[in-house]
PDB file of C-alpha atoms in Angstrom:
ATOM      1  CA  ASP A   1     -38.878  39.650  43.668  1.00  0.00           C
ATOM      2  CA  GLN A   2     -41.117  36.747  43.211  1.00  0.00           C
ATOM      3  CA  GLN A   3     -39.685  33.936  41.468  1.00  0.00           C
ATOM      4  CA  VAL A   4     -42.518  31.784  41.076  1.00  0.00           C
ATOM      5  CA  LYS A   5     -46.040  33.153  40.352  1.00  0.00           C
ATOM      6  CA  GLN A   6     -49.344  31.790  40.533  1.00  0.00           C
ATOM      7  CA  ASN A   7     -51.660  34.899  39.158  1.00  0.00           C
ATOM      8  CA  SER A   8     -55.015  33.273  39.798  1.00  0.00           C
ATOM      9  CA  PRO A   9     -55.934  33.316  43.692  1.00  0.00           C
ATOM     10  CA  SER A  10     -58.779  31.077  42.940  1.00  0.00           C
ATOM     11  CA  LEU A  11     -60.547  29.130  40.570  1.00  0.00           C
ATOM     12  CA  SER A  12     -63.900  27.427  40.332  1.00  0.00           C
ATOM     13  CA  VAL A  13     -64.647  24.371  38.203  1.00  0.00           C
ATOM     14  CA  GLN A  14     -67.682  22.271  37.838  1.00  0.00           C
ATOM     15  CA  GLU A  15     -67.253  18.478  39.017  1.00  0.00           C
ATOM     16  CA  GLY A  16     -66.191  16.263  36.328  1.00  0.00           C
ATOM     17  CA  ARG A  17     -64.401  19.190  34.031  1.00  0.00           C
ATOM     18  CA  ILE A  18     -60.835  19.912  33.748  1.00  0.00           C
ATOM     19  CA  SER A  19     -59.192  22.225  36.149  1.00  0.00           C
ATOM     20  CA  ILE A  20     -56.008  23.951  35.041  1.00  0.00           C
ATOM     21  CA  LEU A  21     -53.762  25.632  37.363  1.00  0.00           C
ATOM     22  CA  ASN A  22     -51.152  27.723  36.040  1.00  0.00           C
ATOM     23  CA  CYS A  23     -47.921  28.738  37.268  1.00  0.00           C
ATOM     24  CA  ASP A  24     -44.979  31.012  35.880  1.00  0.00           C
ATOM     25  CA  TYR A  25     -41.381  31.499  37.143  1.00  0.00           C
ATOM     26  CA  THR A  26     -38.442  33.682  36.280  1.00  0.00           C
ATOM     27  CA  ASN A  27     -35.517  31.630  37.684  1.00  0.00           C
ATOM     28  CA  SER A  28     -33.992  29.686  34.786  1.00  0.00           C
ATOM     29  CA  MET A  29     -31.805  27.812  37.046  1.00  0.00           C
ATOM     30  CA  PHE A  30     -34.627  25.568  38.426  1.00  0.00           C
ATOM     31  CA  ASP A  31     -33.999  22.010  38.086  1.00  0.00           C
ATOM     32  CA  TYR A  32     -37.436  20.647  39.388  1.00  0.00           C
ATOM     33  CA  PHE A  33     -40.888  21.909  39.834  1.00  0.00           C
ATOM     34  CA  LEU A  34     -43.296  20.507  42.236  1.00  0.00           C
ATOM     35  CA  TRP A  35     -47.104  20.918  43.092  1.00  0.00           C
ATOM     36  CA  TYR A  36     -48.269  20.847  46.554  1.00  0.00           C
ATOM     37  CA  LYS A  37     -52.030  20.535  47.639  1.00  0.00           C
ATOM     38  CA  LYS A  38     -53.088  21.747  50.968  1.00  0.00           C
ATOM     39  CA  TYR A  39     -56.245  21.649  52.936  1.00  0.00           C
ATOM     40  CA  PRO A  40     -57.259  24.014  55.654  1.00  0.00           C
ATOM     41  CA  ALA A  41     -55.641  23.325  59.052  1.00  0.00           C
ATOM     42  CA  GLU A  42     -53.268  20.639  57.596  1.00  0.00           C
ATOM     43  CA  GLY A  43     -50.120  20.608  56.356  1.00  0.00           C
ATOM     44  CA  PRO A  44     -49.262  20.733  52.266  1.00  0.00           C
ATOM     45  CA  THR A  45     -48.809  17.531  50.808  1.00  0.00           C
ATOM     46  CA  PHE A  46     -46.858  16.617  47.689  1.00  0.00           C
ATOM     47  CA  LEU A  47     -48.678  15.930  44.628  1.00  0.00           C
ATOM     48  CA  ILE A  48     -46.841  15.574  41.402  1.00  0.00           C
ATOM     49  CA  SER A  49     -43.227  17.031  40.467  1.00  0.00           C
ATOM     50  CA  ILE A  50     -41.749  17.375  36.964  1.00  0.00           C
ATOM     51  CA  SER A  51     -37.968  17.682  36.043  1.00  0.00           C
ATOM     52  CA  SER A  52     -36.877  20.595  33.768  1.00  0.00           C
ATOM     53  CA  ILE A  53     -35.648  18.014  31.068  1.00  0.00           C
ATOM     54  CA  LYS A  54     -39.036  16.885  30.517  1.00  0.00           C
ATOM     55  CA  ASP A  55     -42.047  18.500  29.432  1.00  0.00           C
ATOM     56  CA  LYS A  56     -44.828  16.427  30.867  1.00  0.00           C
ATOM     57  CA  ASN A  57     -45.506  14.256  33.843  1.00  0.00           C
ATOM     58  CA  GLU A  58     -48.652  12.283  34.522  1.00  0.00           C
ATOM     59  CA  ASP A  59     -49.997  10.543  37.684  1.00  0.00           C
ATOM     60  CA  GLY A  60     -53.573   9.408  37.364  1.00  0.00           C
ATOM     61  CA  ARG A  61     -55.888  12.228  37.179  1.00  0.00           C
ATOM     62  CA  PHE A  62     -52.919  14.802  37.586  1.00  0.00           C
ATOM     63  CA  THR A  63     -50.605  15.882  34.787  1.00  0.00           C
ATOM     64  CA  VAL A  64     -48.028  18.692  34.679  1.00  0.00           C
ATOM     65  CA  PHE A  65     -46.932  20.361  31.919  1.00  0.00           C
ATOM     66  CA  LEU A  66     -43.547  22.381  31.412  1.00  0.00           C
ATOM     67  CA  ASN A  67     -43.008  24.923  28.680  1.00  0.00           C
ATOM     68  CA  LYS A  68     -39.514  26.023  29.555  1.00  0.00           C
ATOM     69  CA  SER A  69     -39.367  28.544  26.844  1.00  0.00           C
ATOM     70  CA  ALA A  70     -42.310  30.214  28.232  1.00  0.00           C
ATOM     71  CA  LYS A  71     -40.882  29.776  31.731  1.00  0.00           C
ATOM     72  CA  HIS A  72     -44.347  28.346  32.409  1.00  0.00           C
ATOM     73  CA  LEU A  73     -45.958  25.259  34.024  1.00  0.00           C
ATOM     74  CA  SER A  74     -49.460  24.157  34.697  1.00  0.00           C
ATOM     75  CA  LEU A  75     -51.335  21.380  36.521  1.00  0.00           C
ATOM     76  CA  HIS A  76     -54.355  19.577  34.731  1.00  0.00           C
ATOM     77  CA  ILE A  77     -56.830  17.676  36.951  1.00  0.00           C
ATOM     78  CA  VAL A  78     -59.067  15.532  35.124  1.00  0.00           C
ATOM     79  CA  PRO A  79     -61.826  14.683  35.793  1.00  0.00           C
ATOM     80  CA  SER A  80     -62.111  17.175  38.692  1.00  0.00           C
ATOM     81  CA  GLN A  81     -63.586  15.881  41.943  1.00  0.00           C
ATOM     82  CA  PRO A  82     -65.106  17.721  45.016  1.00  0.00           C
ATOM     83  CA  GLY A  83     -62.126  16.422  47.113  1.00  0.00           C
ATOM     84  CA  ASP A  84     -59.921  18.110  44.774  1.00  0.00           C
ATOM     85  CA  SER A  85     -61.148  21.418  46.365  1.00  0.00           C
ATOM     86  CA  ALA A  86     -57.821  22.915  48.243  1.00  0.00           C
ATOM     87  CA  VAL A  87     -55.042  25.601  47.744  1.00  0.00           C
ATOM     88  CA  TYR A  88     -52.611  24.335  45.195  1.00  0.00           C
ATOM     89  CA  PHE A  89     -48.864  25.731  45.614  1.00  0.00           C
ATOM     90  CA  CYS A  90     -46.399  25.517  42.655  1.00  0.00           C
ATOM     91  CA  ALA A  91     -42.581  25.416  43.755  1.00  0.00           C
ATOM     92  CA  GLY A  92     -39.359  25.567  41.946  1.00  0.00           C
ATOM     93  CA  TYR A  93     -35.999  24.050  43.160  1.00  0.00           C
ATOM     94  CA  GLY A  94     -32.564  24.500  41.848  1.00  0.00           C
ATOM     95  CA  GLY A  95     -29.625  26.581  40.996  1.00  0.00           C
ATOM     96  CA  SER A  96     -28.128  28.273  44.295  1.00  0.00           C
ATOM     97  CA  GLN A  97     -31.290  28.592  46.197  1.00  0.00           C
ATOM     98  CA  GLY A  98     -31.121  25.057  48.221  1.00  0.00           C
ATOM     99  CA  ASN A  99     -34.547  25.329  48.982  1.00  0.00           C
ATOM    100  CA  LEU A 100     -37.982  25.306  47.412  1.00  0.00           C
ATOM    101  CA  ILE A 101     -39.403  28.559  46.341  1.00  0.00           C
ATOM    102  CA  PHE A 102     -43.332  28.688  46.371  1.00  0.00           C
ATOM    103  CA  GLY A 103     -45.899  30.621  44.799  1.00  0.00           C
ATOM    104  CA  LYS A 104     -48.648  32.496  46.514  1.00  0.00           C
ATOM    105  CA  GLY A 105     -51.217  29.492  45.745  1.00  0.00           C
ATOM    106  CA  THR A 106     -54.348  29.073  43.925  1.00  0.00           C
ATOM    107  CA  LYS A 107     -57.522  28.071  45.769  1.00  0.00           C
ATOM    108  CA  LEU A 108     -59.404  25.522  43.808  1.00  0.00           C
ATOM    109  CA  SER A 109     -62.969  25.024  44.317  1.00  0.00           C
ATOM    110  CA  VAL A 110     -64.609  22.079  42.468  1.00  0.00           C
ATOM    111  CA  LYS A 111     -68.584  22.440  42.777  1.00  0.00           C
ATOM    112  CA  PRO A 112     -70.795  19.073  42.523  1.00  0.00           C
TER     113      PRO A 112
ATOM    114  CA  ASP B   1     -44.233   7.088  55.797  1.00  0.00           C
ATOM    115  CA  VAL B   2     -42.331   9.924  56.837  1.00  0.00           C
ATOM    116  CA  LYS B   3     -43.689  11.765  59.918  1.00  0.00           C
ATOM    117  CA  VAL B   4     -43.212  15.404  60.769  1.00  0.00           C
ATOM    118  CA  THR B   5     -44.877  15.964  63.950  1.00  0.00           C
ATOM    119  CA  GLN B   6     -45.808  19.556  65.563  1.00  0.00           C
ATOM    120  CA  SER B   7     -46.053  19.499  68.827  1.00  0.00           C
ATOM    121  CA  SER B   8     -49.351  21.746  69.297  1.00  0.00           C
ATOM    122  CA  ARG B   9     -52.335  22.228  66.404  1.00  0.00           C
ATOM    123  CA  TYR B  10     -53.483  25.459  68.224  1.00  0.00           C
ATOM    124  CA  LEU B  11     -51.602  27.714  70.219  1.00  0.00           C
ATOM    125  CA  VAL B  12     -53.126  30.986  71.854  1.00  0.00           C
ATOM    126  CA  LYS B  13     -50.587  33.435  73.551  1.00  0.00           C
ATOM    127  CA  ARG B  14     -50.346  36.988  74.702  1.00  0.00           C
ATOM    128  CA  THR B  15     -48.233  39.809  73.322  1.00  0.00           C
ATOM    129  CA  GLY B  16     -44.677  39.863  74.794  1.00  0.00           C
ATOM    130  CA  GLU B  17     -44.850  35.980  75.824  1.00  0.00           C
ATOM    131  CA  LYS B  18     -41.891  33.919  74.633  1.00  0.00           C
ATOM    132  CA  VAL B  19     -43.259  31.290  72.227  1.00  0.00           C
ATOM    133  CA  PHE B  20     -41.836  27.738  71.441  1.00  0.00           C
ATOM    134  CA  LEU B  21     -42.848  25.674  68.618  1.00  0.00           C
ATOM    135  CA  GLU B  22     -41.600  22.223  68.339  1.00  0.00           C
ATOM    136  CA  CYS B  23     -40.950  19.769  65.381  1.00  0.00           C
ATOM    137  CA  VAL B  24     -39.798  16.467  65.180  1.00  0.00           C
ATOM    138  CA  GLN B  25     -39.338  13.936  61.983  1.00  0.00           C
ATOM    139  CA  ASP B  26     -38.607  10.330  62.173  1.00  0.00           C
ATOM    140  CA  MET B  27     -36.834   9.784  58.896  1.00  0.00           C
ATOM    141  CA  ASP B  28     -33.336  11.055  59.733  1.00  0.00           C
ATOM    142  CA  HIS B  29     -33.677  13.906  57.076  1.00  0.00           C
ATOM    143  CA  GLU B  30     -30.727  16.303  57.281  1.00  0.00           C
ATOM    144  CA  ASN B  31     -32.850  19.422  56.298  1.00  0.00           C
ATOM    145  CA  MET B  32     -35.620  21.058  58.290  1.00  0.00           C
ATOM    146  CA  PHE B  33     -37.550  23.967  57.552  1.00  0.00           C
ATOM    147  CA  TRP B  34     -40.015  26.478  59.327  1.00  0.00           C
ATOM    148  CA  TYR B  35     -42.505  28.287  57.312  1.00  0.00           C
ATOM    149  CA  ARG B  36     -45.549  30.546  57.713  1.00  0.00           C
ATOM    150  CA  GLN B  37     -48.531  30.458  55.796  1.00  0.00           C
ATOM    151  CA  ASP B  38     -50.733  33.820  55.496  1.00  0.00           C
ATOM    152  CA  PRO B  39     -53.778  34.192  53.098  1.00  0.00           C
ATOM    153  CA  GLY B  40     -52.613  35.763  49.810  1.00  0.00           C
ATOM    154  CA  LEU B  41     -48.923  35.580  50.948  1.00  0.00           C
ATOM    155  CA  GLY B  42     -48.374  31.728  50.230  1.00  0.00           C
ATOM    156  CA  LEU B  43     -45.649  30.124  52.145  1.00  0.00           C
ATOM    157  CA  ARG B  44     -42.829  32.101  53.365  1.00  0.00           C
ATOM    158  CA  LEU B  45     -39.643  30.629  54.600  1.00  0.00           C
ATOM    159  CA  ILE B  46     -38.639  31.756  58.200  1.00  0.00           C
ATOM    160  CA  TYR B  47     -35.484  29.645  58.897  1.00  0.00           C
ATOM    161  CA  PHE B  48     -33.922  26.359  57.749  1.00  0.00           C
ATOM    162  CA  SER B  49     -31.154  24.086  58.854  1.00  0.00           C
ATOM    163  CA  TYR B  50     -28.886  21.757  56.793  1.00  0.00           C
ATOM    164  CA  ASP B  51     -27.487  19.922  59.752  1.00  0.00           C
ATOM    165  CA  VAL B  52     -27.312  20.039  63.645  1.00  0.00           C
ATOM    166  CA  LYS B  53     -26.372  23.216  65.317  1.00  0.00           C
ATOM    167  CA  MET B  54     -26.621  24.755  61.944  1.00  0.00           C
ATOM    168  CA  LYS B  55     -29.282  27.389  60.541  1.00  0.00           C
ATOM    169  CA  GLU B  56     -29.731  29.744  57.993  1.00  0.00           C
ATOM    170  CA  LYS B  57     -32.155  32.475  57.397  1.00  0.00           C
ATOM    171  CA  GLY B  58     -34.834  32.299  55.158  1.00  0.00           C
ATOM    172  CA  ASP B  59     -36.960  35.118  53.488  1.00  0.00           C
ATOM    173  CA  ILE B  60     -38.667  36.620  56.727  1.00  0.00           C
ATOM    174  CA  PRO B  61     -36.358  35.512  60.144  1.00  0.00           C
ATOM    175  CA  GLU B  62     -37.089  38.740  61.842  1.00  0.00           C
ATOM    176  CA  GLY B  63     -38.626  38.165  65.276  1.00  0.00           C
ATOM    177  CA  TYR B  64     -37.940  34.539  65.138  1.00  0.00           C
ATOM    178  CA  SER B  65     -34.908  32.194  66.057  1.00  0.00           C
ATOM    179  CA  VAL B  66     -34.363  28.673  65.660  1.00  0.00           C
ATOM    180  CA  SER B  67     -32.739  25.681  67.608  1.00  0.00           C
ATOM    181  CA  ARG B  68     -31.196  22.343  66.213  1.00  0.00           C
ATOM    182  CA  GLU B  69     -29.348  20.469  69.112  1.00  0.00           C
ATOM    183  CA  LYS B  70     -30.641  17.216  67.683  1.00  0.00           C
ATOM    184  CA  LYS B  71     -30.941  15.900  63.921  1.00  0.00           C
ATOM    185  CA  GLU B  72     -34.554  14.981  64.496  1.00  0.00           C
ATOM    186  CA  ARG B  73     -35.678  18.019  66.119  1.00  0.00           C
ATOM    187  CA  PHE B  74     -36.256  21.626  64.831  1.00  0.00           C
ATOM    188  CA  SER B  75     -37.526  24.461  67.258  1.00  0.00           C
ATOM    189  CA  LEU B  76     -38.728  27.987  66.239  1.00  0.00           C
ATOM    190  CA  ILE B  77     -38.844  30.513  68.864  1.00  0.00           C
ATOM    191  CA  LEU B  78     -40.651  33.826  69.071  1.00  0.00           C
ATOM    192  CA  GLU B  79     -38.534  35.710  71.492  1.00  0.00           C
ATOM    193  CA  SER B  80     -41.458  38.259  72.203  1.00  0.00           C
ATOM    194  CA  ALA B  81     -44.615  37.460  70.289  1.00  0.00           C
ATOM    195  CA  SER B  82     -46.367  40.337  68.566  1.00  0.00           C
ATOM    196  CA  THR B  83     -49.915  40.190  66.787  1.00  0.00           C
ATOM    197  CA  ASN B  84     -48.516  40.241  63.197  1.00  0.00           C
ATOM    198  CA  GLN B  85     -47.033  36.837  63.991  1.00  0.00           C
ATOM    199  CA  THR B  86     -50.457  35.241  64.474  1.00  0.00           C
ATOM    200  CA  SER B  87     -50.441  33.023  61.473  1.00  0.00           C
ATOM    201  CA  MET B  88     -50.191  29.323  60.428  1.00  0.00           C
ATOM    202  CA  TYR B  89     -46.808  27.901  61.147  1.00  0.00           C
ATOM    203  CA  LEU B  90     -45.301  24.731  59.104  1.00  0.00           C
ATOM    204  CA  CYS B  91     -42.293  22.554  59.812  1.00  0.00           C
ATOM    205  CA  ALA B  92     -41.104  20.375  56.901  1.00  0.00           C
ATOM    206  CA  SER B  93     -37.991  18.331  56.365  1.00  0.00           C
ATOM    207  CA  SER B  94     -36.231  16.836  53.348  1.00  0.00           C
ATOM    208  CA  PHE B  95     -33.095  14.631  52.491  1.00  0.00           C
ATOM    209  CA  LEU B  96     -29.674  16.411  51.785  1.00  0.00           C
ATOM    210  CA  GLY B  97     -28.729  16.467  48.311  1.00  0.00           C
ATOM    211  CA  GLY B  98     -31.691  14.460  46.850  1.00  0.00           C
ATOM    212  CA  THR B  99     -32.159  14.790  42.985  1.00  0.00           C
ATOM    213  CA  ASN B 100     -35.677  15.855  43.834  1.00  0.00           C
ATOM    214  CA  GLU B 101     -36.260  18.221  46.835  1.00  0.00           C
ATOM    215  CA  LYS B 102     -39.517  16.898  47.993  1.00  0.00           C
ATOM    216  CA  LEU B 103     -40.662  18.472  51.394  1.00  0.00           C
ATOM    217  CA  PHE B 104     -42.696  16.604  53.742  1.00  0.00           C
ATOM    218  CA  PHE B 105     -44.828  19.008  56.140  1.00  0.00           C
ATOM    219  CA  GLY B 106     -46.192  18.781  59.380  1.00  0.00           C
ATOM    220  CA  SER B 107     -49.902  19.332  60.157  1.00  0.00           C
ATOM    221  CA  GLY B 108     -49.164  22.855  61.095  1.00  0.00           C
ATOM    222  CA  THR B 109     -49.515  25.046  64.231  1.00  0.00           C
ATOM    223  CA  GLN B 110     -52.200  27.663  64.135  1.00  0.00           C
ATOM    224  CA  LEU B 111     -50.853  30.735  66.398  1.00  0.00           C
ATOM    225  CA  SER B 112     -52.932  33.323  67.613  1.00  0.00           C
ATOM    226  CA  VAL B 113     -51.083  36.164  69.587  1.00  0.00           C
ATOM    227  CA  LEU B 114     -53.597  38.441  71.457  1.00  0.00           C
TER     228      LEU B 114
END
């Protein structure tokens, strides 16, 4: 049973445009959601997070939106840059899990 | 900065060999984790540990074991490597009881089992 779903395996965007990466979850007990970015042959690095009591968190070019009623969150990157090309993982935490639950990832390609 | 160090970036082993993957973190984190990453399957949790000598099974523990003799070190053991264990292995650590369970990952070990 997938508690965190990233239904788009890949996304291609033109440099300078907006990238929107989506994530759905089923576990209503999640307290926090996190986004990680992973380049090939490297470990994931933390990008941005949001508490379940908020609906938006912004950090520079990156904004995460949370819609609790829809159990949906999204990561917006504006403007997109070629260096943003990576795999992005959404993760949820909370309740009885004791550890992060990751989605399968979305590979973002930003074309110059 | 938190540093999570995995002993090898690339490993090639033969089927049936015993394989040790080592991970060390320098931030006195209580929690340590082992994941594997495979294309299309995302990050899957193998084992984790909340304290020295303590371990918990993750989602895919079969074929693996772990050891945590010291707080800073968490080892993943493949008792008898098989080809389906060819994967990228990622170690991670975090504080226990934090309000935001941010994981810090190592650079990963790409294991090939022939």
